[in-house]
XYZ file of N, CA and C in Angstrom:
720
model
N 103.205 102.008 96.631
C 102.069 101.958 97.551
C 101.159 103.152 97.291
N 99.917 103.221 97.148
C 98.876 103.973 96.345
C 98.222 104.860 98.218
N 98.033 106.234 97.686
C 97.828 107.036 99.253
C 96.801 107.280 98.629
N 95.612 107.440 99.432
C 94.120 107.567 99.595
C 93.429 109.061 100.660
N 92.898 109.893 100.191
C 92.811 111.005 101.062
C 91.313 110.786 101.745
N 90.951 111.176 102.983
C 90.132 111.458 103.323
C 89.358 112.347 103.361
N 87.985 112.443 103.664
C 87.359 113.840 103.940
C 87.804 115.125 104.537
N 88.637 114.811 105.610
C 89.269 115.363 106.509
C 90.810 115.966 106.286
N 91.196 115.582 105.026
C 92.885 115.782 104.728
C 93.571 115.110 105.195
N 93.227 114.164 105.396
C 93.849 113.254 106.062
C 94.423 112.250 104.915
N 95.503 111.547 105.053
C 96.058 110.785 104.091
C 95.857 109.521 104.746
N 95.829 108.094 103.873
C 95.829 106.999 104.332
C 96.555 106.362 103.308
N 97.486 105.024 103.966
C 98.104 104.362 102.851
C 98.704 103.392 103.599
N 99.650 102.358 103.524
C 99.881 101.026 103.799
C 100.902 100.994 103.340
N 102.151 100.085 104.310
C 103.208 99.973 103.970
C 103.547 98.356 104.494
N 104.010 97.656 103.496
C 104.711 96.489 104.149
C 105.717 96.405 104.951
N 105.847 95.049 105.576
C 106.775 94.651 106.671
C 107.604 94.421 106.696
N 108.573 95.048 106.286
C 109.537 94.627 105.496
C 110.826 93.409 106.107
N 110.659 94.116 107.813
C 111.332 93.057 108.151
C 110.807 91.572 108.371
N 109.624 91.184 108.458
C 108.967 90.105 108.259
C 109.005 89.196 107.320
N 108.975 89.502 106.229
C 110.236 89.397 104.942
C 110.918 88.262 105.177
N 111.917 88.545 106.123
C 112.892 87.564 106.654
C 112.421 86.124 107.102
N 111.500 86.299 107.541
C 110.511 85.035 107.979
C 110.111 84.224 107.295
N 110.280 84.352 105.702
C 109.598 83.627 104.803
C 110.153 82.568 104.808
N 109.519 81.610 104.709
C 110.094 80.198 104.764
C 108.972 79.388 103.554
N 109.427 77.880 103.408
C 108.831 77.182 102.357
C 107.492 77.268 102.233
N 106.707 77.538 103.474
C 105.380 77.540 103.716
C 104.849 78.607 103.569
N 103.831 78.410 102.815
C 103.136 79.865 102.494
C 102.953 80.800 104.002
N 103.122 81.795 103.404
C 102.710 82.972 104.855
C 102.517 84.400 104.368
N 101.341 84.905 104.208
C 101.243 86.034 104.574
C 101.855 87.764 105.286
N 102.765 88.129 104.647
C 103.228 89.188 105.244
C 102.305 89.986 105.861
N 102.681 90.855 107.193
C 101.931 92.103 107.459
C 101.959 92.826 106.803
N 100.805 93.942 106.561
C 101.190 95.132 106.400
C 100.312 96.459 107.175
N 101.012 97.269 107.680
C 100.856 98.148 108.406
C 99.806 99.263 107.593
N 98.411 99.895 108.589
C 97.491 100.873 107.638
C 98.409 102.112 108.495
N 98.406 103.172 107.712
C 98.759 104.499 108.286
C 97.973 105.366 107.913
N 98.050 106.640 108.912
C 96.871 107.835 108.588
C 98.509 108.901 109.039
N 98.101 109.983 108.026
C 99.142 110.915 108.102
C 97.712 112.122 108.169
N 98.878 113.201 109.205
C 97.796 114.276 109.326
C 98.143 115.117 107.737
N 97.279 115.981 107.893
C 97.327 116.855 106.435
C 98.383 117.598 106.210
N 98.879 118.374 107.647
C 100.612 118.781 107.569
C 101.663 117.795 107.043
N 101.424 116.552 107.298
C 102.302 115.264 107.283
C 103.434 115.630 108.330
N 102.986 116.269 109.434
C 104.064 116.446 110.931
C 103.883 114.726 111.578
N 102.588 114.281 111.437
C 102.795 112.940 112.220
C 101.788 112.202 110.989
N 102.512 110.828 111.427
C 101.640 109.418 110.819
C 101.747 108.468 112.150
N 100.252 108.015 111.753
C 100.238 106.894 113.265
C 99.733 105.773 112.432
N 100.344 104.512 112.915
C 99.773 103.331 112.272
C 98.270 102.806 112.975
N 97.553 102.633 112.807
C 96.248 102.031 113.105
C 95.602 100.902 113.066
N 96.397 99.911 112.101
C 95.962 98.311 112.339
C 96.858 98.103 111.247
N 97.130 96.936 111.688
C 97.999 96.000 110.686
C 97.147 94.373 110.363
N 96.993 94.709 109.265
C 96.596 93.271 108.314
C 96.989 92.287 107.754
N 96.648 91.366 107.161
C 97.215 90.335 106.409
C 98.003 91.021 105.101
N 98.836 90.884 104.666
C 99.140 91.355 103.233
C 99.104 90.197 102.200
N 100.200 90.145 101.598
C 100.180 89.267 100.084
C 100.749 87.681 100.575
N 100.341 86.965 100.168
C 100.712 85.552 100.058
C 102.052 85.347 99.441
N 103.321 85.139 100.098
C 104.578 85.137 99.527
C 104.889 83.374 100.339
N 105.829 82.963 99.598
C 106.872 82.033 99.792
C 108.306 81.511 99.067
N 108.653 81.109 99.781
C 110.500 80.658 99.749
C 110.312 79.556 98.642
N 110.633 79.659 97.055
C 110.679 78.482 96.333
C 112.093 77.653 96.779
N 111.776 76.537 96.902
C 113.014 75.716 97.655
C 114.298 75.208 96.554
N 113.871 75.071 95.359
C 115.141 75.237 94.251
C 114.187 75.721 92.990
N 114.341 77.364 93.253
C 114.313 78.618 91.753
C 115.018 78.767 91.070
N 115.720 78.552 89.971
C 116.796 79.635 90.040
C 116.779 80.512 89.400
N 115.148 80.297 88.538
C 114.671 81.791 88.282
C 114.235 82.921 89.575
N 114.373 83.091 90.585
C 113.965 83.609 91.326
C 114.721 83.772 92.705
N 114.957 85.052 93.196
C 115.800 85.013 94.398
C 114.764 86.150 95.501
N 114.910 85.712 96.724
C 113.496 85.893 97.634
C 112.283 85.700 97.632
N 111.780 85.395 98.734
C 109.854 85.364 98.459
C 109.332 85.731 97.081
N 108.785 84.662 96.969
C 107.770 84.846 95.422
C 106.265 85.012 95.872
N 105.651 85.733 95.038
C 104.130 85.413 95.446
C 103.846 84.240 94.999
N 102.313 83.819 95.481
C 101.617 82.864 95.113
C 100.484 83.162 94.485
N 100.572 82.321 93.307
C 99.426 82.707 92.289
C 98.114 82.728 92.924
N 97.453 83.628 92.831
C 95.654 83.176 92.872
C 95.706 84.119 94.675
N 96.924 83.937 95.003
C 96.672 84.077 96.521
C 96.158 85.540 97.004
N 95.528 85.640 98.376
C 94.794 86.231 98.527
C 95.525 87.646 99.045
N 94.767 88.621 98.638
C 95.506 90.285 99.067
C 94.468 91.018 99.905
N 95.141 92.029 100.610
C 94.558 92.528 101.286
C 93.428 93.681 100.355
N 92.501 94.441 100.495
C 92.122 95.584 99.841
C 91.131 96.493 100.653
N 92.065 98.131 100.383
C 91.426 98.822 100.975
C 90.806 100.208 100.305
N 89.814 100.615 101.027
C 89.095 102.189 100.308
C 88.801 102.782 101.473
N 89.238 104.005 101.262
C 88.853 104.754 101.870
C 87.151 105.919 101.282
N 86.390 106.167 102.159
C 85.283 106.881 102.175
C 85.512 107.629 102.894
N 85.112 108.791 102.648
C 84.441 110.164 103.432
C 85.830 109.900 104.591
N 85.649 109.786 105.920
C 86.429 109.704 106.701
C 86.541 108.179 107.405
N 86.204 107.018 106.747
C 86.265 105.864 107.137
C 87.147 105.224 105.991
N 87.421 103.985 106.741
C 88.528 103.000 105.976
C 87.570 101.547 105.919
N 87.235 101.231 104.288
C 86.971 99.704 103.866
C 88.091 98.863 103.880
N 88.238 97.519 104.811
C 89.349 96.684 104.831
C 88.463 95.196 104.431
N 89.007 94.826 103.436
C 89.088 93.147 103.358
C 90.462 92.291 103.049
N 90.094 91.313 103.802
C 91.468 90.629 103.799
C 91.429 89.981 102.889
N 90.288 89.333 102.075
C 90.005 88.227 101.538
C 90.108 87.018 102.461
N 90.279 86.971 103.499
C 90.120 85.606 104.223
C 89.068 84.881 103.965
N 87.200 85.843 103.670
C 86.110 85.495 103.524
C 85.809 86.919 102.982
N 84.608 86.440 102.655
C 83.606 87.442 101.986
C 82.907 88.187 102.931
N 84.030 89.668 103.891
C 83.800 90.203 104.682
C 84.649 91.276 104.557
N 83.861 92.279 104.884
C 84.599 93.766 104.698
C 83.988 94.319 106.144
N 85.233 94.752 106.393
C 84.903 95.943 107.910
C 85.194 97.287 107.556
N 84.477 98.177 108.206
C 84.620 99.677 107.866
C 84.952 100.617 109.108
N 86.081 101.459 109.125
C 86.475 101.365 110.132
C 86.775 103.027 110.536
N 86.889 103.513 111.358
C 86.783 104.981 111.659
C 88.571 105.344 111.603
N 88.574 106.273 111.626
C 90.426 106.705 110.962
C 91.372 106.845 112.065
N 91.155 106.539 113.438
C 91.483 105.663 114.395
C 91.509 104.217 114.523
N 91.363 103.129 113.647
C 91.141 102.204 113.093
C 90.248 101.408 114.036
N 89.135 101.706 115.021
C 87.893 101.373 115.509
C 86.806 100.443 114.684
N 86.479 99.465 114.394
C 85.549 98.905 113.752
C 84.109 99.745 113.750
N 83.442 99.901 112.351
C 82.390 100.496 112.865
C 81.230 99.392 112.468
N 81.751 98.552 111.685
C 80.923 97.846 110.645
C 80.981 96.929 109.910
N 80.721 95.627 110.058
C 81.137 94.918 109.236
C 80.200 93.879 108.098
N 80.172 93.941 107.008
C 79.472 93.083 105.994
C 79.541 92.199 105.300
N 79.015 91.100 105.583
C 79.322 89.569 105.238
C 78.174 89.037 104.320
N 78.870 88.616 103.276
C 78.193 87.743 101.796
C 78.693 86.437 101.595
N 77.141 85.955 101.722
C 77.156 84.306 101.579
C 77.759 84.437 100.233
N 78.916 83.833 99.931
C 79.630 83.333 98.517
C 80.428 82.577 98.686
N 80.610 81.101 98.222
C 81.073 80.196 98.176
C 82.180 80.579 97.694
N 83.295 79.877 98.148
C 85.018 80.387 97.393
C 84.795 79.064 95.897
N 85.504 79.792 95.339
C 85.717 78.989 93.794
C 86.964 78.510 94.036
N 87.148 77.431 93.677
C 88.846 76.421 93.647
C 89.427 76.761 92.374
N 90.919 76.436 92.754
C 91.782 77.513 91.353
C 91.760 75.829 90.507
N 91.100 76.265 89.573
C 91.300 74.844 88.698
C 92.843 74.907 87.839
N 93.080 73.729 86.656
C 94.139 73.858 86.127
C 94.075 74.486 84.850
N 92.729 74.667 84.313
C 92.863 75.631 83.333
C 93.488 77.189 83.480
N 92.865 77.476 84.821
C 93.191 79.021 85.644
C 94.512 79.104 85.570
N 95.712 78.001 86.309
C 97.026 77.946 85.969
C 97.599 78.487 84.624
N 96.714 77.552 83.828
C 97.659 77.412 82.282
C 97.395 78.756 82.234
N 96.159 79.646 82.324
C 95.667 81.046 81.627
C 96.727 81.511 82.316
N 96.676 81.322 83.862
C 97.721 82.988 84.102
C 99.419 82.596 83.814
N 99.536 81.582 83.241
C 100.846 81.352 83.373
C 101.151 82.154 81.737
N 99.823 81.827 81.068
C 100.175 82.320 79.692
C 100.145 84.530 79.577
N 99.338 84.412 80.651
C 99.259 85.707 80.747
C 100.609 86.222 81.132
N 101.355 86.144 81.996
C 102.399 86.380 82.596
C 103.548 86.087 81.524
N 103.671 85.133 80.915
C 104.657 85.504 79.539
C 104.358 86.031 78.336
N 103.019 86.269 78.312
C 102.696 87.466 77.247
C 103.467 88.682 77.841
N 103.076 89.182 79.057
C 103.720 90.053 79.695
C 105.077 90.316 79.865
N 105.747 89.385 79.734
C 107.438 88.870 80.079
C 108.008 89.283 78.723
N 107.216 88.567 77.798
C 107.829 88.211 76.349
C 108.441 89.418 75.591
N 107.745 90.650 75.197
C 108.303 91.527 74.870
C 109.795 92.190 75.193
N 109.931 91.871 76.815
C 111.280 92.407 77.271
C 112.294 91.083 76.817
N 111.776 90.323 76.334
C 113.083 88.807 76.588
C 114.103 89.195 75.579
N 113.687 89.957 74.691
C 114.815 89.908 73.551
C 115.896 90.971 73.770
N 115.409 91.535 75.084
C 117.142 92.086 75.344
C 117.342 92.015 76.936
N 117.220 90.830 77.150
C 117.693 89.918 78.320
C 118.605 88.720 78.071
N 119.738 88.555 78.694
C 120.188 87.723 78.810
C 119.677 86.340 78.315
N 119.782 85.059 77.550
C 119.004 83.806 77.214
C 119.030 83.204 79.039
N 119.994 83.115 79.711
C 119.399 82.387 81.278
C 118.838 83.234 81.715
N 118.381 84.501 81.787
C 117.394 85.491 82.015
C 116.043 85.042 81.833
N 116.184 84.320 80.700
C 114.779 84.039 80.078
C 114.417 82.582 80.708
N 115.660 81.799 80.531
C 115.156 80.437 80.619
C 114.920 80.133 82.450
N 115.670 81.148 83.075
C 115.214 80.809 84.907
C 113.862 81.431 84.829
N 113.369 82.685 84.080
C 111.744 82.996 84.671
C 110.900 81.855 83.709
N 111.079 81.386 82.911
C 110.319 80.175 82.603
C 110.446 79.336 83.482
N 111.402 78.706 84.017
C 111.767 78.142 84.979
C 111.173 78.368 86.488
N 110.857 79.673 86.420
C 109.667 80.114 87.907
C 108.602 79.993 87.675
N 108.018 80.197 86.357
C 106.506 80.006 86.319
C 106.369 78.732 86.165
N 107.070 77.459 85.526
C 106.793 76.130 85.715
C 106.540 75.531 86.791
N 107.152 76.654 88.150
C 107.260 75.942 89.538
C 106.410 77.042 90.324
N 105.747 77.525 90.260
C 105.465 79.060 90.553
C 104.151 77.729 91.800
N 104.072 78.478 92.635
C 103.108 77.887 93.659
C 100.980 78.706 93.391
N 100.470 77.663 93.436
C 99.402 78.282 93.523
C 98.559 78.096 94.493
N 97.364 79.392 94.923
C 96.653 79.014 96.182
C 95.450 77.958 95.455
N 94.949 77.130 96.849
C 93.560 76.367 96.215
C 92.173 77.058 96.185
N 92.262 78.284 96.440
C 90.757 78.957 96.106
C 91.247 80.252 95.180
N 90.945 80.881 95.019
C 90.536 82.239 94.263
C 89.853 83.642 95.537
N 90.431 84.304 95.201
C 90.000 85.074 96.326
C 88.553 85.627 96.293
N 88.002 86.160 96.873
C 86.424 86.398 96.870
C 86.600 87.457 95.876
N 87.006 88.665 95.934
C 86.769 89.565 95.279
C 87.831 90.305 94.954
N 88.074 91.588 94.055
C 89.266 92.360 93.518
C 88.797 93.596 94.330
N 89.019 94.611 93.404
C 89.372 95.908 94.052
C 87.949 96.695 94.330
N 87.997 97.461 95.296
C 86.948 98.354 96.409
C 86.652 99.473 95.301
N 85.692 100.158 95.083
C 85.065 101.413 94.403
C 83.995 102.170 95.255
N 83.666 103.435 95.140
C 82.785 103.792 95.881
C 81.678 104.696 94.483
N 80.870 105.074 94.757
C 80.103 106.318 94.253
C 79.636 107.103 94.804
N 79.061 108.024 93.990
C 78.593 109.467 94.602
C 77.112 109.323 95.871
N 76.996 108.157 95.640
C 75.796 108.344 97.143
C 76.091 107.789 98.013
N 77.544 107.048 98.069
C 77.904 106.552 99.683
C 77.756 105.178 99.341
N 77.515 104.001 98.321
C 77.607 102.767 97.551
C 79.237 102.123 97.507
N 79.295 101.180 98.300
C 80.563 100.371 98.191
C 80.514 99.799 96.879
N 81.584 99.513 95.832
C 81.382 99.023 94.751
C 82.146 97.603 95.271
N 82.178 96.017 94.894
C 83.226 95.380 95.434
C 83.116 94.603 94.067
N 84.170 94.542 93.276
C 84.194 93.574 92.116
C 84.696 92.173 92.188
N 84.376 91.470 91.662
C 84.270 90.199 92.041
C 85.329 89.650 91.478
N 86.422 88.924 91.797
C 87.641 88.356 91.698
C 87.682 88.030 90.258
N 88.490 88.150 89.390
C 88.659 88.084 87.738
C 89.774 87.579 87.642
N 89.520 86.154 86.820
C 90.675 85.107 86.310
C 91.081 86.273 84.782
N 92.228 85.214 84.106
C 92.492 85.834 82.985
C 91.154 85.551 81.871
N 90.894 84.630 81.922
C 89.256 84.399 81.219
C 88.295 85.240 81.572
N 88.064 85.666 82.634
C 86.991 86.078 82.309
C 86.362 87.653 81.416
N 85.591 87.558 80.879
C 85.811 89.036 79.520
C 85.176 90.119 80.688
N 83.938 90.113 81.624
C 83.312 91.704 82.126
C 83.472 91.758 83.165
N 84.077 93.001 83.606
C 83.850 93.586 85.082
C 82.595 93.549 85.967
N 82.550 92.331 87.377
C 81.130 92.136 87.507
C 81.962 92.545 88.863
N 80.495 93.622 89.829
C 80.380 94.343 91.216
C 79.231 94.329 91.915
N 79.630 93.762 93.315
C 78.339 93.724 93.874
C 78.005 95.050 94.457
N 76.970 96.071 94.731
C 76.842 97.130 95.043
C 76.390 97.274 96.158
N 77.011 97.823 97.479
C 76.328 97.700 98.720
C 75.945 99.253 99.090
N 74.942 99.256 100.181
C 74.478 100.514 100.412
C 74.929 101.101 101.971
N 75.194 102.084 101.895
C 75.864 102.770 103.475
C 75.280 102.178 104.751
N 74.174 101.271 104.572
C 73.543 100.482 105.587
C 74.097 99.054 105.656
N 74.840 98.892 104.641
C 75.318 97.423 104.372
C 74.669 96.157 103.307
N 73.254 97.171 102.996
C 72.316 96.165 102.091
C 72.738 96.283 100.746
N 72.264 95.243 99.953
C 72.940 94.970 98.399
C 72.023 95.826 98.381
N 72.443 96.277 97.336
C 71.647 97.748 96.410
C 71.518 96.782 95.199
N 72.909 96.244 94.242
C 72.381 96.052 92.840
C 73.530 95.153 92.803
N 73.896 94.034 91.583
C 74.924 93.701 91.264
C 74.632 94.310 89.357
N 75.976 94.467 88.974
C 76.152 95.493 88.029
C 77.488 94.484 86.952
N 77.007 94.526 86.147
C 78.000 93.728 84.787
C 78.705 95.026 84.050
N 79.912 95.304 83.802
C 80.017 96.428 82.748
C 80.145 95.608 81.501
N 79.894 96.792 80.128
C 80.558 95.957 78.781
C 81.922 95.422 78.740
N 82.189 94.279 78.395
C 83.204 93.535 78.253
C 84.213 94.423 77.718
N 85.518 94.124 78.178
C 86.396 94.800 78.324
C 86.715 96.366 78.650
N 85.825 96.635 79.798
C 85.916 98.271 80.245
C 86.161 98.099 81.507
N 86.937 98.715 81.736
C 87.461 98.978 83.323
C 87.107 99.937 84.291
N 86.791 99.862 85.289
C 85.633 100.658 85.761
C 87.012 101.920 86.194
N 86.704 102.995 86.291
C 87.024 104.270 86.855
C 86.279 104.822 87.916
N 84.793 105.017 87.524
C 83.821 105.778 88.712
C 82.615 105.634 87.972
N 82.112 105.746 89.199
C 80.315 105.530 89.422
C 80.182 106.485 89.734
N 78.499 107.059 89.227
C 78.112 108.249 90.033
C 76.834 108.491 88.918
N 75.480 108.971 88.960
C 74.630 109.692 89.019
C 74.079 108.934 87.362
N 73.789 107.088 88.179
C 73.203 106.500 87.138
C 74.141 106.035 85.999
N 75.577 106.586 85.940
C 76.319 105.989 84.824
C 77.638 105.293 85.818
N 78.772 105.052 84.632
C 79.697 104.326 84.949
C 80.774 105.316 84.124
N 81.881 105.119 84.728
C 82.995 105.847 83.982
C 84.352 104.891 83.728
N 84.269 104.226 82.302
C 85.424 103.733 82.145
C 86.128 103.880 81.141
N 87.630 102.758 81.136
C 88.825 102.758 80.306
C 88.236 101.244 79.798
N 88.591 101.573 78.030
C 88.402 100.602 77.181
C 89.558 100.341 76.093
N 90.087 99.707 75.845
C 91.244 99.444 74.643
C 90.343 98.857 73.495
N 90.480 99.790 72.442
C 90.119 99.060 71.099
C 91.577 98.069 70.662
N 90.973 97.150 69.740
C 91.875 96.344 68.762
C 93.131 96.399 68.527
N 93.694 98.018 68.429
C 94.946 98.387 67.839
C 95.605 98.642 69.426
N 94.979 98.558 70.660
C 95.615 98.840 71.912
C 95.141 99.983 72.224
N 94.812 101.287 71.806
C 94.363 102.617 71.996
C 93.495 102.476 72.626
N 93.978 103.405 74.031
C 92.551 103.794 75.038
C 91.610 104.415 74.825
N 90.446 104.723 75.497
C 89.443 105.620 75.279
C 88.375 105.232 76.626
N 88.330 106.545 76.991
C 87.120 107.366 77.883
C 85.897 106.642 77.805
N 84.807 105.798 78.431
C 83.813 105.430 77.716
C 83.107 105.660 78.856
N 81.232 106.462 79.168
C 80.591 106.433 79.481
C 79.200 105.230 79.597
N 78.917 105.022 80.319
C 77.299 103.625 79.609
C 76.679 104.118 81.091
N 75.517 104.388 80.600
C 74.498 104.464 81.423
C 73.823 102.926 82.492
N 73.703 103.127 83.550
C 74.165 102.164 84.460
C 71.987 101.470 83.840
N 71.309 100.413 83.780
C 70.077 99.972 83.417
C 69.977 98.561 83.810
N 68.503 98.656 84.560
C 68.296 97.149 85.788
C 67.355 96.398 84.484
């Protein structure tokens, strides 16, 4: 679980439910998960709202798989913290609330965007993605090791939309960054840019295959893999 500091020293971070867990049944459901603010001593943490978390369910005969599995495509919670406020979207809709570190609503911003349906090409991609990922470890796994997680992704559950958007960014003038939900197809990091008033400022494409790091003062700061896999630092000047 990733901790987020505030202006204030204040820590923020999120913990699942764990006993909720237990609840999972065949039907998709949503775990809680709890936001926390820890003071800067870390003498106290108080929880402040609890959200939707990850889309899990009970596969009814896995036998690649033992407890709640996620569901592909399904929707996650995502949060950023600013200055001394907290960005929450559930993905339920294309709505983000911003919220004071008492978890008080201060604000909330809503974008007309139609949800996209998870087609079956989207399947095949992430299923292929996920044993690219797998594949390397298989050869010193067990062979029913291998053949039950094939066996989960053949049965693996998927949601029928795509979630609105991926992960929260901010920049140096107070600009929500919100990137827009990315299948395994798609090649560039695309963000809609909102302004501390809530108005679109810009939507912003990076070069294909760069991963955003930070914004700030007209450029972009990202991670790029050349050919051979090797990272590298890459700057690009941000141009309308």
């Amino acid at each position: 679980t990733s901790v987020q500091g505030s202006a204030s020293g204040r820590m923020i971070t999120r913990q699942l439910d764990v006993a909720a867990l237990t609840g999972i049944g065949a039907a998709t459901g949503r775990v809680p998960e709890h936001v926390l603010v820890i003071s800067p001593d870390g003498s106290s943490t108080d929880t402040i709202l609890t959200i939707p978390g990850p889309a899990l369910y009970l596969p009814p005969d896995s036998p690649g798989w033992e407890g709640p599995a996620p569901v592909g495509f399904g929707p996650e919670s995502e949060i950023l913290v600013m200055g001394d406020t907290i960005v929450i979207g559930t993905n339920d809709a294309y709505e983000l609330t911003t919220h004071d570190l008492s978890g008080t609503p201060l604000r909330i911003v809503r974008i007309a965007a139609p949800a996209r349906g998870v087609e079956q090409h989207d399947i095949e991609r992430a299923r292929e993605a996920a044993w690219a990922e797998f594949e390397p470890r298989a050869g010193n796994m067990p062979p029913e090791i291998v053949t039950q997680f094939r066996s989960f992704l053949a049965g693996q559950r998927y949601a029928e939309r795509l979630p609105f958007y991926g992960a929260l960014a901010s920049d140096d003038e107070g600009n929500l960054w919100v990137q827009e939900y990315q299948t395994v197809e798609d090649g560039a990091e695309r963000f809609t840019v909102i302004g501390p008033d809530g108005s679109l400022v810009a939507r912003v494409t990076l070069p294909p295959g760069l991963h955003l790091l930070a914004a700030g003062h007209g450029q972009v700061l990202g991670r790029w893999r050349d050919p051979d896999g090797v990272e590298q630092l890459r700057v690009h000047a941000l141009s309308r």
